[in-house]
Coordinates of C-alpha atoms and ligand atoms in Angstrom, one line a residue:
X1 CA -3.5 14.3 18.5
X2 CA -6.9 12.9 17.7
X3 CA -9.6 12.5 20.4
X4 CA -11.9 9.9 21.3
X5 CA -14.6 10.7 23.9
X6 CA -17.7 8.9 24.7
X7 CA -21.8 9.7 24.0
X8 CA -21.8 10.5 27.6
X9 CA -18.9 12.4 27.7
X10 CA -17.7 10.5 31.0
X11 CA -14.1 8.6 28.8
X12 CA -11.4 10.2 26.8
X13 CA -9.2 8.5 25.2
X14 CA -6.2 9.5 22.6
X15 CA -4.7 7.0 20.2
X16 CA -2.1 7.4 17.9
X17 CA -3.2 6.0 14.6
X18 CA -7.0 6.0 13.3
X19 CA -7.5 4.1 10.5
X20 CA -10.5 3.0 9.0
X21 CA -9.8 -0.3 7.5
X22 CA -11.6 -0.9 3.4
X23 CA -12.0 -4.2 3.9
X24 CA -11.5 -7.6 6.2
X25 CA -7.6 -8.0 4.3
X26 CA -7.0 -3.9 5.4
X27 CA -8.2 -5.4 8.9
X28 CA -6.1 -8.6 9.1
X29 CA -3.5 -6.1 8.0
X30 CA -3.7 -3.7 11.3
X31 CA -4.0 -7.1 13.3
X32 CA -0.6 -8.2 11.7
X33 CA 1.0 -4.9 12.6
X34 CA -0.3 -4.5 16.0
X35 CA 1.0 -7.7 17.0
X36 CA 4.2 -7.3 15.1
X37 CA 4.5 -4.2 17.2
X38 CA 3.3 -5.2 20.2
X39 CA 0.7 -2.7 20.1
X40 CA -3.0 -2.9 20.8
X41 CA -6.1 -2.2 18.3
X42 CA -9.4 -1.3 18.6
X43 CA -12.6 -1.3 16.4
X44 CA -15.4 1.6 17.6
X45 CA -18.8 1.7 17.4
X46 CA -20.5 4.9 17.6
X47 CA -19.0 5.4 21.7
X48 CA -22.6 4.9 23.2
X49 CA -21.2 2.9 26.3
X50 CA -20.8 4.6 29.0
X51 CA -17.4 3.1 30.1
X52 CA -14.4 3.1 28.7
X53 CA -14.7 -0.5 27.1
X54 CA -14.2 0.9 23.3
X55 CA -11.4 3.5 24.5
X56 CA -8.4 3.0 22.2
X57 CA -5.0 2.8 23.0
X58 CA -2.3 2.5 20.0
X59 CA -4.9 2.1 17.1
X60 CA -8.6 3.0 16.3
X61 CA -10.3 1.4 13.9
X62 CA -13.3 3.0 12.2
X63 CA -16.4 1.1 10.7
X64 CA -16.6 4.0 7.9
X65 CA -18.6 3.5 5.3
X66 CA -19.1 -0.4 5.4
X67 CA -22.9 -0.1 6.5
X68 CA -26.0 -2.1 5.4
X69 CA -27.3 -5.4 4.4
X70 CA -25.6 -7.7 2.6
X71 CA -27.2 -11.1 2.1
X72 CA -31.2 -12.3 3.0
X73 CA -32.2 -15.6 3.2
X74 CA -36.0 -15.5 3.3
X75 CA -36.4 -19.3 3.9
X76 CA -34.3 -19.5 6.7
X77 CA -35.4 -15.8 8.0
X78 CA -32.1 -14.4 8.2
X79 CA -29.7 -11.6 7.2
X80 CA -26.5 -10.7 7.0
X81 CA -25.1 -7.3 7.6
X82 CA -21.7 -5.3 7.9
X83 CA -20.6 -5.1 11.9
X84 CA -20.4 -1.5 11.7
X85 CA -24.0 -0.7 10.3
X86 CA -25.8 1.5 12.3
X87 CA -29.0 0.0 14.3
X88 CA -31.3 2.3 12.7
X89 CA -30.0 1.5 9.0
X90 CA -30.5 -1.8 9.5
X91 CA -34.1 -1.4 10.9
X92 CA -35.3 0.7 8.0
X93 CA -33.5 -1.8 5.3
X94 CA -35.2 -4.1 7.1
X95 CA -38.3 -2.3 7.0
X96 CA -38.0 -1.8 3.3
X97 CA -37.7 -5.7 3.1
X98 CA -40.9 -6.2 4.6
X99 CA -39.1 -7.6 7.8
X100 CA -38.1 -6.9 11.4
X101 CA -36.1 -7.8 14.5
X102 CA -37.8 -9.5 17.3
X103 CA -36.9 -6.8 19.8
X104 CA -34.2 -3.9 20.7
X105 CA -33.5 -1.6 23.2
X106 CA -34.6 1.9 24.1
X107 CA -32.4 4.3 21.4
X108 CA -31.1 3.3 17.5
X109 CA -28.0 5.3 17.0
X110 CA -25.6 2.3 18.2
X111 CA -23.6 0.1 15.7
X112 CA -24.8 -3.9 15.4
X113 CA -21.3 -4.8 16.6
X114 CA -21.2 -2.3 19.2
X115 CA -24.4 -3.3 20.5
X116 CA -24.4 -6.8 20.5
X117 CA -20.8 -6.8 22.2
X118 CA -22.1 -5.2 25.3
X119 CA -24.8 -7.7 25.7
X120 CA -27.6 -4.2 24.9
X121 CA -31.2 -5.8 25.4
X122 CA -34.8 -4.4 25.5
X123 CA -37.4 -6.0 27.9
X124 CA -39.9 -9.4 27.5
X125 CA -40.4 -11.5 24.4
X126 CA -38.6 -14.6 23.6
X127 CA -35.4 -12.8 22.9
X128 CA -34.6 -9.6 25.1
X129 CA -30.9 -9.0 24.1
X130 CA -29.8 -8.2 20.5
X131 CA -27.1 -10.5 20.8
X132 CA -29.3 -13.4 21.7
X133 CA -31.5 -12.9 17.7
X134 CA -28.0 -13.2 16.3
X135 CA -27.5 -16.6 13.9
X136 CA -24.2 -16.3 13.4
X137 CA -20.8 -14.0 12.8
X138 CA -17.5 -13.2 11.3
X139 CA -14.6 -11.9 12.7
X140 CA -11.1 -11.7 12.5
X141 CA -8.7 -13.0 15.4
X142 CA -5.7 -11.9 17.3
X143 CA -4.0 -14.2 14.7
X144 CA -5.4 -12.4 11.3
X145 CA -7.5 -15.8 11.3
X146 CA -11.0 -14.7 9.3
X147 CA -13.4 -17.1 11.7
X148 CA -17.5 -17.5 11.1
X149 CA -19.0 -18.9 13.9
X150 CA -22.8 -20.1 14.9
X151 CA -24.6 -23.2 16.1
X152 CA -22.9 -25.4 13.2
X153 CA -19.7 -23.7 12.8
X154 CA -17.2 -23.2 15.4
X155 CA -20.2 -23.4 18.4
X156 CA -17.6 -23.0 20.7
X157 CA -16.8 -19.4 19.5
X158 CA -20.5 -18.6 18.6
X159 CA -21.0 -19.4 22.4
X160 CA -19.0 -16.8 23.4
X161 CA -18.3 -13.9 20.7
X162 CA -22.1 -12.8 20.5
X163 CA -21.2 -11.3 23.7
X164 CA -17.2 -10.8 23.0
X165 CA -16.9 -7.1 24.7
X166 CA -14.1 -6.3 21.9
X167 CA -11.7 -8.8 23.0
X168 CA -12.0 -12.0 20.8
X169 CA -11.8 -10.1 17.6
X170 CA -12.8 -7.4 15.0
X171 CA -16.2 -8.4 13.5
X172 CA -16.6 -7.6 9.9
X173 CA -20.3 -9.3 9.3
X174 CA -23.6 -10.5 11.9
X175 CA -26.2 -12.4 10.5
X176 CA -29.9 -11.7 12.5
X177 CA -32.9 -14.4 12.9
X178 CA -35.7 -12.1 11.4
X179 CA -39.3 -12.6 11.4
X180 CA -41.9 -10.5 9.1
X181 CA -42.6 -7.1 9.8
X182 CA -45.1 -6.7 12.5
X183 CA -47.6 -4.1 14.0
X184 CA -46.9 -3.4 17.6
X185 CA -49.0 -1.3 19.7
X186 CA -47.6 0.4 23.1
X187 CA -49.9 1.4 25.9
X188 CA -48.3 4.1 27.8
X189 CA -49.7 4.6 31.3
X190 CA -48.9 6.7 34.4
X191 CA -49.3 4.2 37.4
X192 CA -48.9 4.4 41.4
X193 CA -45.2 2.5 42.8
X194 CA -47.6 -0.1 44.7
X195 CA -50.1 -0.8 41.9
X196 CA -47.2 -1.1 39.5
X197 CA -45.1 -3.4 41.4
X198 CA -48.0 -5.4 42.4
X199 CA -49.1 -6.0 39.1
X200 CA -45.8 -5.7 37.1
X201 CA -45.4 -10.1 37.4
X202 CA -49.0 -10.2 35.8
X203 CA -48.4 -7.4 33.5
X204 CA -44.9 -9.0 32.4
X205 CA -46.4 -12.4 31.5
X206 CA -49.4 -10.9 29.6
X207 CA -47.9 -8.6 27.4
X208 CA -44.4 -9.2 25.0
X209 CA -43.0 -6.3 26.1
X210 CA -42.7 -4.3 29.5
X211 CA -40.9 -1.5 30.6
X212 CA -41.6 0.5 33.8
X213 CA -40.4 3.9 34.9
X214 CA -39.9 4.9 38.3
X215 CA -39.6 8.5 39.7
X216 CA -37.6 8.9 42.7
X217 CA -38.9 10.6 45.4
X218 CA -41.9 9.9 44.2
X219 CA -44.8 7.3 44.3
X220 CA -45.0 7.8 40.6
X221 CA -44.5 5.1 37.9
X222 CA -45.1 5.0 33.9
X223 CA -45.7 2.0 32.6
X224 CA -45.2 1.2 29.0
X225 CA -46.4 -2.5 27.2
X226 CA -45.5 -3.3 24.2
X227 CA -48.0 -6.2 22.3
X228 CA -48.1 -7.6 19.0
X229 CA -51.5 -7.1 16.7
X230 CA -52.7 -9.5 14.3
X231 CA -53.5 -6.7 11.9
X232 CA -51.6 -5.7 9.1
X233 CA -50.0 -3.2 8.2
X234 CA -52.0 -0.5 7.0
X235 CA -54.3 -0.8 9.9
X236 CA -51.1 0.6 12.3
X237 CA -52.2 4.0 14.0
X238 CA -49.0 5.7 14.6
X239 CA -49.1 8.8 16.8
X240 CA -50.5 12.2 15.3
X241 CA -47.2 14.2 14.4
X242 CA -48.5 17.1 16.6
X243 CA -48.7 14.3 19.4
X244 CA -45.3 12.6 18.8
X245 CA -43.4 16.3 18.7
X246 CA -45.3 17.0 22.0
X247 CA -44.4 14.4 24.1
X248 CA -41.1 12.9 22.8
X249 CA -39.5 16.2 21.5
X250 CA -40.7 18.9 24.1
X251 CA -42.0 16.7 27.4
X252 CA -39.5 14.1 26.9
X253 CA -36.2 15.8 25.8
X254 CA -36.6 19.7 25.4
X255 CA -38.5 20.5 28.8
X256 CA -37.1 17.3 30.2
X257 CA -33.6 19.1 29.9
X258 CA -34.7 22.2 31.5
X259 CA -36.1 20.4 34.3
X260 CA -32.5 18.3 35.1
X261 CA -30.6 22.1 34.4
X262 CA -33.0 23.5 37.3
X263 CA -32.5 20.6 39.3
X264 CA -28.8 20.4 39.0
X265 CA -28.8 24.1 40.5
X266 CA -31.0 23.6 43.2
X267 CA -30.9 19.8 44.2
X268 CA -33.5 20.9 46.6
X269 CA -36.1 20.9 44.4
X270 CA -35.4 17.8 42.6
X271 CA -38.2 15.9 44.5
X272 CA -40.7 18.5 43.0
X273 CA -39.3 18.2 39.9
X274 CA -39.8 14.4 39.8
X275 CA -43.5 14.9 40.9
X276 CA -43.9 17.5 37.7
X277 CA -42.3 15.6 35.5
X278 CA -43.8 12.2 36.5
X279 CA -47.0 13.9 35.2
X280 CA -46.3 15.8 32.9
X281 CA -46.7 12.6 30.5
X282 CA -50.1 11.2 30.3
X283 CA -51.9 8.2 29.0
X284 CA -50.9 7.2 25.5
X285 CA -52.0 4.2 23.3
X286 CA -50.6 3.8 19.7
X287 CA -49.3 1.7 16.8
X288 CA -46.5 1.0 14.8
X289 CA -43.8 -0.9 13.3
X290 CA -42.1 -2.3 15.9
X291 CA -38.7 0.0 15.6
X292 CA -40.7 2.9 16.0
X293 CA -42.5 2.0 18.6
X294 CA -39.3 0.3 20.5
X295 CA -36.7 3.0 20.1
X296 CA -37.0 6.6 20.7
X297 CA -34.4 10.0 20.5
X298 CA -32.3 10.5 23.6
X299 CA -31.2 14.9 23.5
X300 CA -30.9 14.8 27.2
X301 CA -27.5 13.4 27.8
X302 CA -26.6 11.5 30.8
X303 CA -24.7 8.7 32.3
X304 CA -26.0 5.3 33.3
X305 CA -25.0 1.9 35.6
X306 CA -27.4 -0.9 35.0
X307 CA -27.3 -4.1 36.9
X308 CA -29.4 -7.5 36.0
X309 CA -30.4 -9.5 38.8
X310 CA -32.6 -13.0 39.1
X311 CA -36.0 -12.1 37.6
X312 CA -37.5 -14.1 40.8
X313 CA -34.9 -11.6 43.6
X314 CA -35.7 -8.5 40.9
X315 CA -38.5 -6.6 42.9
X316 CA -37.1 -7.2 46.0
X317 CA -33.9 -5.6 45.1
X318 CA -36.1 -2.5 43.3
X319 CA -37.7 -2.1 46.9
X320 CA -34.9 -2.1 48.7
X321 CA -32.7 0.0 46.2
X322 CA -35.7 2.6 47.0
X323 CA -35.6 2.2 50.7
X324 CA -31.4 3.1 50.4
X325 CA -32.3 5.8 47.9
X326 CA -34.6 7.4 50.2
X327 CA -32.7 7.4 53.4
X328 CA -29.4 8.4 51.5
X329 CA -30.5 12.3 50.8
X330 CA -29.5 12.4 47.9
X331 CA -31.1 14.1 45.3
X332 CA -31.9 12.5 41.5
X333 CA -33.7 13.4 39.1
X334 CA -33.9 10.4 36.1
X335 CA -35.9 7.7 36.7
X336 CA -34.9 4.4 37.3
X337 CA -35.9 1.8 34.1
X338 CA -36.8 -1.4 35.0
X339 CA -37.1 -4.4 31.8
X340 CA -37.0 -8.0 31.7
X341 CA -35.1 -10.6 30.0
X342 CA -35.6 -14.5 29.6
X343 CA -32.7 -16.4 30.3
X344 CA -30.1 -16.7 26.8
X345 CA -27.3 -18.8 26.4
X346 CA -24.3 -16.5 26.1
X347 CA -21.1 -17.3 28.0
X348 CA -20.8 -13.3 29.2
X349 CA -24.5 -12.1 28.4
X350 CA -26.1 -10.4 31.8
X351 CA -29.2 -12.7 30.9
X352 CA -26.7 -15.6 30.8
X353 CA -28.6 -19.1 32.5
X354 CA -31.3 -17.1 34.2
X355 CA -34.1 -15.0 33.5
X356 CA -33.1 -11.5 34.9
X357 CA -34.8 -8.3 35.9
X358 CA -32.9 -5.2 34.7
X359 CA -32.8 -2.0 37.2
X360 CA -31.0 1.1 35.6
X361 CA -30.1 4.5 37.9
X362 CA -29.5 7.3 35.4
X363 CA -28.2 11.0 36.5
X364 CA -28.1 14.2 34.2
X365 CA -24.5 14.6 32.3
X366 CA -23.6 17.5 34.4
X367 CA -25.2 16.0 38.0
X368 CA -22.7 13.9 40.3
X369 CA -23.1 10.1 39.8
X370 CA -20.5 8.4 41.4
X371 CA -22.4 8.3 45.3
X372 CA -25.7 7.0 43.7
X373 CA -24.4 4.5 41.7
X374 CA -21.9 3.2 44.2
X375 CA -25.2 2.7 46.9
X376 CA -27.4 1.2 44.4
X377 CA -24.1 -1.0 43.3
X378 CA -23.8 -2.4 47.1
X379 CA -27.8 -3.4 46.5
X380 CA -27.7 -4.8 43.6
X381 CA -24.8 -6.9 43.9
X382 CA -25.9 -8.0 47.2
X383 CA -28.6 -9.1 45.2
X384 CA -26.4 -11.2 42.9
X385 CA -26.5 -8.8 40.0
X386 CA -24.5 -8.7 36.8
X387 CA -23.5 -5.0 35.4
X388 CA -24.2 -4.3 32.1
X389 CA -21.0 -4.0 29.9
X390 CA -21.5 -0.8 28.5
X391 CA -22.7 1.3 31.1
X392 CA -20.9 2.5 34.5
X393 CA -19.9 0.1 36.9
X394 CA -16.9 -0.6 39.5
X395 CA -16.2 -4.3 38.7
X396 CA -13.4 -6.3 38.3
X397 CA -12.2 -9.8 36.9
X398 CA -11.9 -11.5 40.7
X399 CA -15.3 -10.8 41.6
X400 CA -17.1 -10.8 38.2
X401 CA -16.1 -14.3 37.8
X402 CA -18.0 -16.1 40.2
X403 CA -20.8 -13.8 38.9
X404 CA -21.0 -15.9 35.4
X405 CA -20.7 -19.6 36.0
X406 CA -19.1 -19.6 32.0
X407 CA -16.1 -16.8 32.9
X408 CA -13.5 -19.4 32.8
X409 CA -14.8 -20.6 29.0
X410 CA -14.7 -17.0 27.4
X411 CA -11.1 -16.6 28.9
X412 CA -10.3 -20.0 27.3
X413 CA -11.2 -18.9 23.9
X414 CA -9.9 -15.6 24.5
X415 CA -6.5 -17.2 25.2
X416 CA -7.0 -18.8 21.8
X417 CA -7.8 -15.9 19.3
X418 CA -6.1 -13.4 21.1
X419 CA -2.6 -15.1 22.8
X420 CA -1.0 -11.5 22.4
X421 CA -3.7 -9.3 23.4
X422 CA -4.3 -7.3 20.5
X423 CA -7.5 -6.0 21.3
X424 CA -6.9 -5.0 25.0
X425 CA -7.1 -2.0 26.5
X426 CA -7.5 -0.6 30.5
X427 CA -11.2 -2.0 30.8
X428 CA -10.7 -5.1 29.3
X429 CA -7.8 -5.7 31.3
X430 CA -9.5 -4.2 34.5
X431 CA -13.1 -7.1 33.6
X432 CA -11.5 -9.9 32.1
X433 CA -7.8 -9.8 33.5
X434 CA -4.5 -9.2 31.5
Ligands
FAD501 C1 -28.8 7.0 25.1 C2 -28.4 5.6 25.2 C3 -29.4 4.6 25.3 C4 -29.0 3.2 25.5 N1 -30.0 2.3 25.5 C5 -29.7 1.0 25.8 C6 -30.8 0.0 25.9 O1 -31.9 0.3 25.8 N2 -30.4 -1.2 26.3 C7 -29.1 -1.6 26.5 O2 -28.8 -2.7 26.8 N3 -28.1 -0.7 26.3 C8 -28.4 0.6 26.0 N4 -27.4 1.5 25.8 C9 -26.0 1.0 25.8 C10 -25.5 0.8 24.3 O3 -26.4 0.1 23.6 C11 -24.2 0.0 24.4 O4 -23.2 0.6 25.2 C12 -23.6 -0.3 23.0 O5 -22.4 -1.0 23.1 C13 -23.2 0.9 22.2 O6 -22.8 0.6 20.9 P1 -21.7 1.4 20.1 O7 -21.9 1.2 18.7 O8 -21.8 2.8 20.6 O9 -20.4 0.7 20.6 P2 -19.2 1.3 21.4 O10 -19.6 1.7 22.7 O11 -18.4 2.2 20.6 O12 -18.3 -0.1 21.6 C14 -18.8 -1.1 22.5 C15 -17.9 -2.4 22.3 O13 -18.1 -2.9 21.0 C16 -16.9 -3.2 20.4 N5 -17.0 -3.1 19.0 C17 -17.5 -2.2 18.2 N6 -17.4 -2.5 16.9 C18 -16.8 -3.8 16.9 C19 -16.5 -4.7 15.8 N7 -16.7 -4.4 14.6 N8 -15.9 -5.8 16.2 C20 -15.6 -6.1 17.5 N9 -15.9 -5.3 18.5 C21 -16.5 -4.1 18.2 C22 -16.0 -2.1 20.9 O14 -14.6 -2.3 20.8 C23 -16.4 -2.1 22.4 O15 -15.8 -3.2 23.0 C24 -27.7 2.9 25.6 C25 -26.7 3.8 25.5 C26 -27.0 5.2 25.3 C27 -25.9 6.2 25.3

């Protein structure tokens, strides 16, 4: 029996077919038999989420082979590329091209469909989400309907399926808004909790990109900004290799590891840890094209719930997830990432009608997560927060709607492309109802 498990190792699944369709008639096929069975169907993308949204439960469908760019429109500064293409194939075709997405989140590994169907984001600019630089998509319905969608063509399923979680359809192509390939350079810098919070509003609105690290049970913060140079590109100073295989392969992920192993064994000393680790990186200032700069390699495996809240409530609910942190006892050693997003206009997109503060409590794979995330879940919801889709959470249907003013809109067209349910399985059911 074939097995599908998660990045994070947290969801198992076991369906009974796998197939991985050639083309969009082999998946209009699977949709035809699904339904004639009754069955349910499922595309992957490379199982980065940390909950069970991709699990599959009669079929799995593979993106294979059908990777890469497949159509560039330099005038209107966009391209087209297979669902199932891996982020960081995309970012070096587009590379190649001389061109670049506006922004992306923290790792590359994830598949464009995958990624934008989970609503994944980065921090600042005018555009945090990947789903929000998206022009336009294909997919195929519940019905075996081939569909494109985006502002001109069917708006009402553009509004929705850039952030479809799986259910409205298999995606076969996404079309990006690009713009031409940029320098970006990245201060990294250790900071105090007061001074970075204090100056994290300021920081936020003069620089494109900001992302702050907190160490708990400390006072510790690193602080990375992101900005755009008007220089070109030969004039980018990229980290010495010595440099980059310091920081990001030994401090970040090697001794990193070792650190979370010895603090798994002797939760004790996880606030000394934290203090060791929160300095162990230092000042760093460098240059690059912007995927190299945004995205980094993740060894240290580990499981993750990330809420958005209103960007104007966000501190307030960092402090107080602290102050519950604190008096809880409990021991963790990740650091909490906190990123920023302007408000898009997605139906089911965390950043949906408001601009949004992101707070995201990470533990080690083998440390217990389940009585952290469910304290800093009681905050952030008090704080009016919207899980992410992809990482852990507790929600369901009855309370996430009144969290998204537009729930009732993506059940609507839900309803429409998918009457039988063929791309359902236990999450969907549990977020979006049967
Ligand atoms: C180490 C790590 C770092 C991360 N960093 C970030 C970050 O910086 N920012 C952030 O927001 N998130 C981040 N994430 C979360 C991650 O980006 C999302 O969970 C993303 O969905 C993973 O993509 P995937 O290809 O693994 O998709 P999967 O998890 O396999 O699938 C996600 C959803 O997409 C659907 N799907 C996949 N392909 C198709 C298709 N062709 N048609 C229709 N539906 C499809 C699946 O059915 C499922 O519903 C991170 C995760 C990890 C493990």
């Amino acid at each position: 029996m074939t097995e599908w498990t998660n990045w994070s190792g947290l969801e198992t699944a076991h369906p009974r077919r796998v197939v991985e369709p050639a083309d969009t008639a082999a998946i209009i096929a699977e949709v035809e038999r699904a339904r004639a069975e009754r069955t349910t169907l499922k595309m992957v993308g490379t199982g980065h989420s940390f909950t069970a949204i991709s699990a599959p439960e009669h079929t799995m469908l593979t993106p294979g082979g059908r990777r890469g760019i497949v159509a560039v429109d330099r005038e209107a500064m966009t391209v087209t590329a297979h669902a199932g293409t891996p982020l960081s194939v995309l970012n070096s075709e587009l590379e190649r091209l001389g061109l670049s997405l506006h922004n992306m989140g923290d790792i590359d590994q994830q598949t464009l469909a995958g990624a934008t169907s989970t609503g994944t984001h980065g921090s600042g600019g005018h555009a945090a989400g990947l789903a929000a630089q998206l022009a336009g998509l294909e997919l195929v319905t519940g019905t075996g309907e081939v569909l494109r969608a985006s502002a001109d063509e069917n708006p009402d399923v553009f509004a929705v399926a850039r952030v479809g979680l799986g259910a409205l359809g298999v995606l076969t192509t996404l079309t990006f808004q690009v713009e031409p390939l940029f320098v970006l350079e990245a201060h990294e810098q250790p900071m105090s909790w007061d001074a970075a919070l204090e100056g994290f509003d300021q920081m936020s609105a003069e620089s494109h990109h900001v992302d702050m690290y907190w160490f708990p049970h400390t006072d510790r913060v690193l602080l990375k900004r992101n900005d755009r140079l008007d220089v070109d590109l030969d004039e980018a100073e990229p980290l010495p290799r010595w440099r980059a295989a310091l920081d990001d392969d030994l401090l970040s992920n090697r001794l990193f590891g070792a650190l979370c192993a010895v603090g798994n064994a002797v939760p004790a000393a996880v606030p000394l840890i934290n203090r060791v680790s929160s300095r162990a990186l230092g000042a760093r200032t460098y240059s690059d094209v912007p995927h190299r700069v945004f995205t980094t390699e993740r060894r240290v495996v580990f499981r993750e719930m990330e809420y958005a809240v209103p960007r104007a409530a966000g501190l307030s609910a960092l402090r107080e997830a602290r102050a519950v942190l604190d008096a809880s006892g409990l021991g963790v050693g990740f650091p909490v990432e906190v990123r920023t997003a302007p408000a898009d206009d997605i139906a089911l997109s965390t950043a949906s009608g408001r601009d949004s503060l992101y707070v995201a409590f990470h533990v080690h794979r083998d440390a217990e997560h389940r009585e952290y995330f469910a304290l800093m879940e009681q905050v952030m919801r008090a704080h009016d927060g919207r899980p992410h889709w992809g990482k852990v959470h507790t929600r369901t249907a009855a309370d996430l709607a009144p969290a998204y003013p537009r729930f009732e809109e993506f059940l609507a067209v839900r309803d429409r492309l998918d009457p039988d349910r063929v791309f359902a399985n236990p999450y969907l059911r549990r977020v979006l109802g049967e």
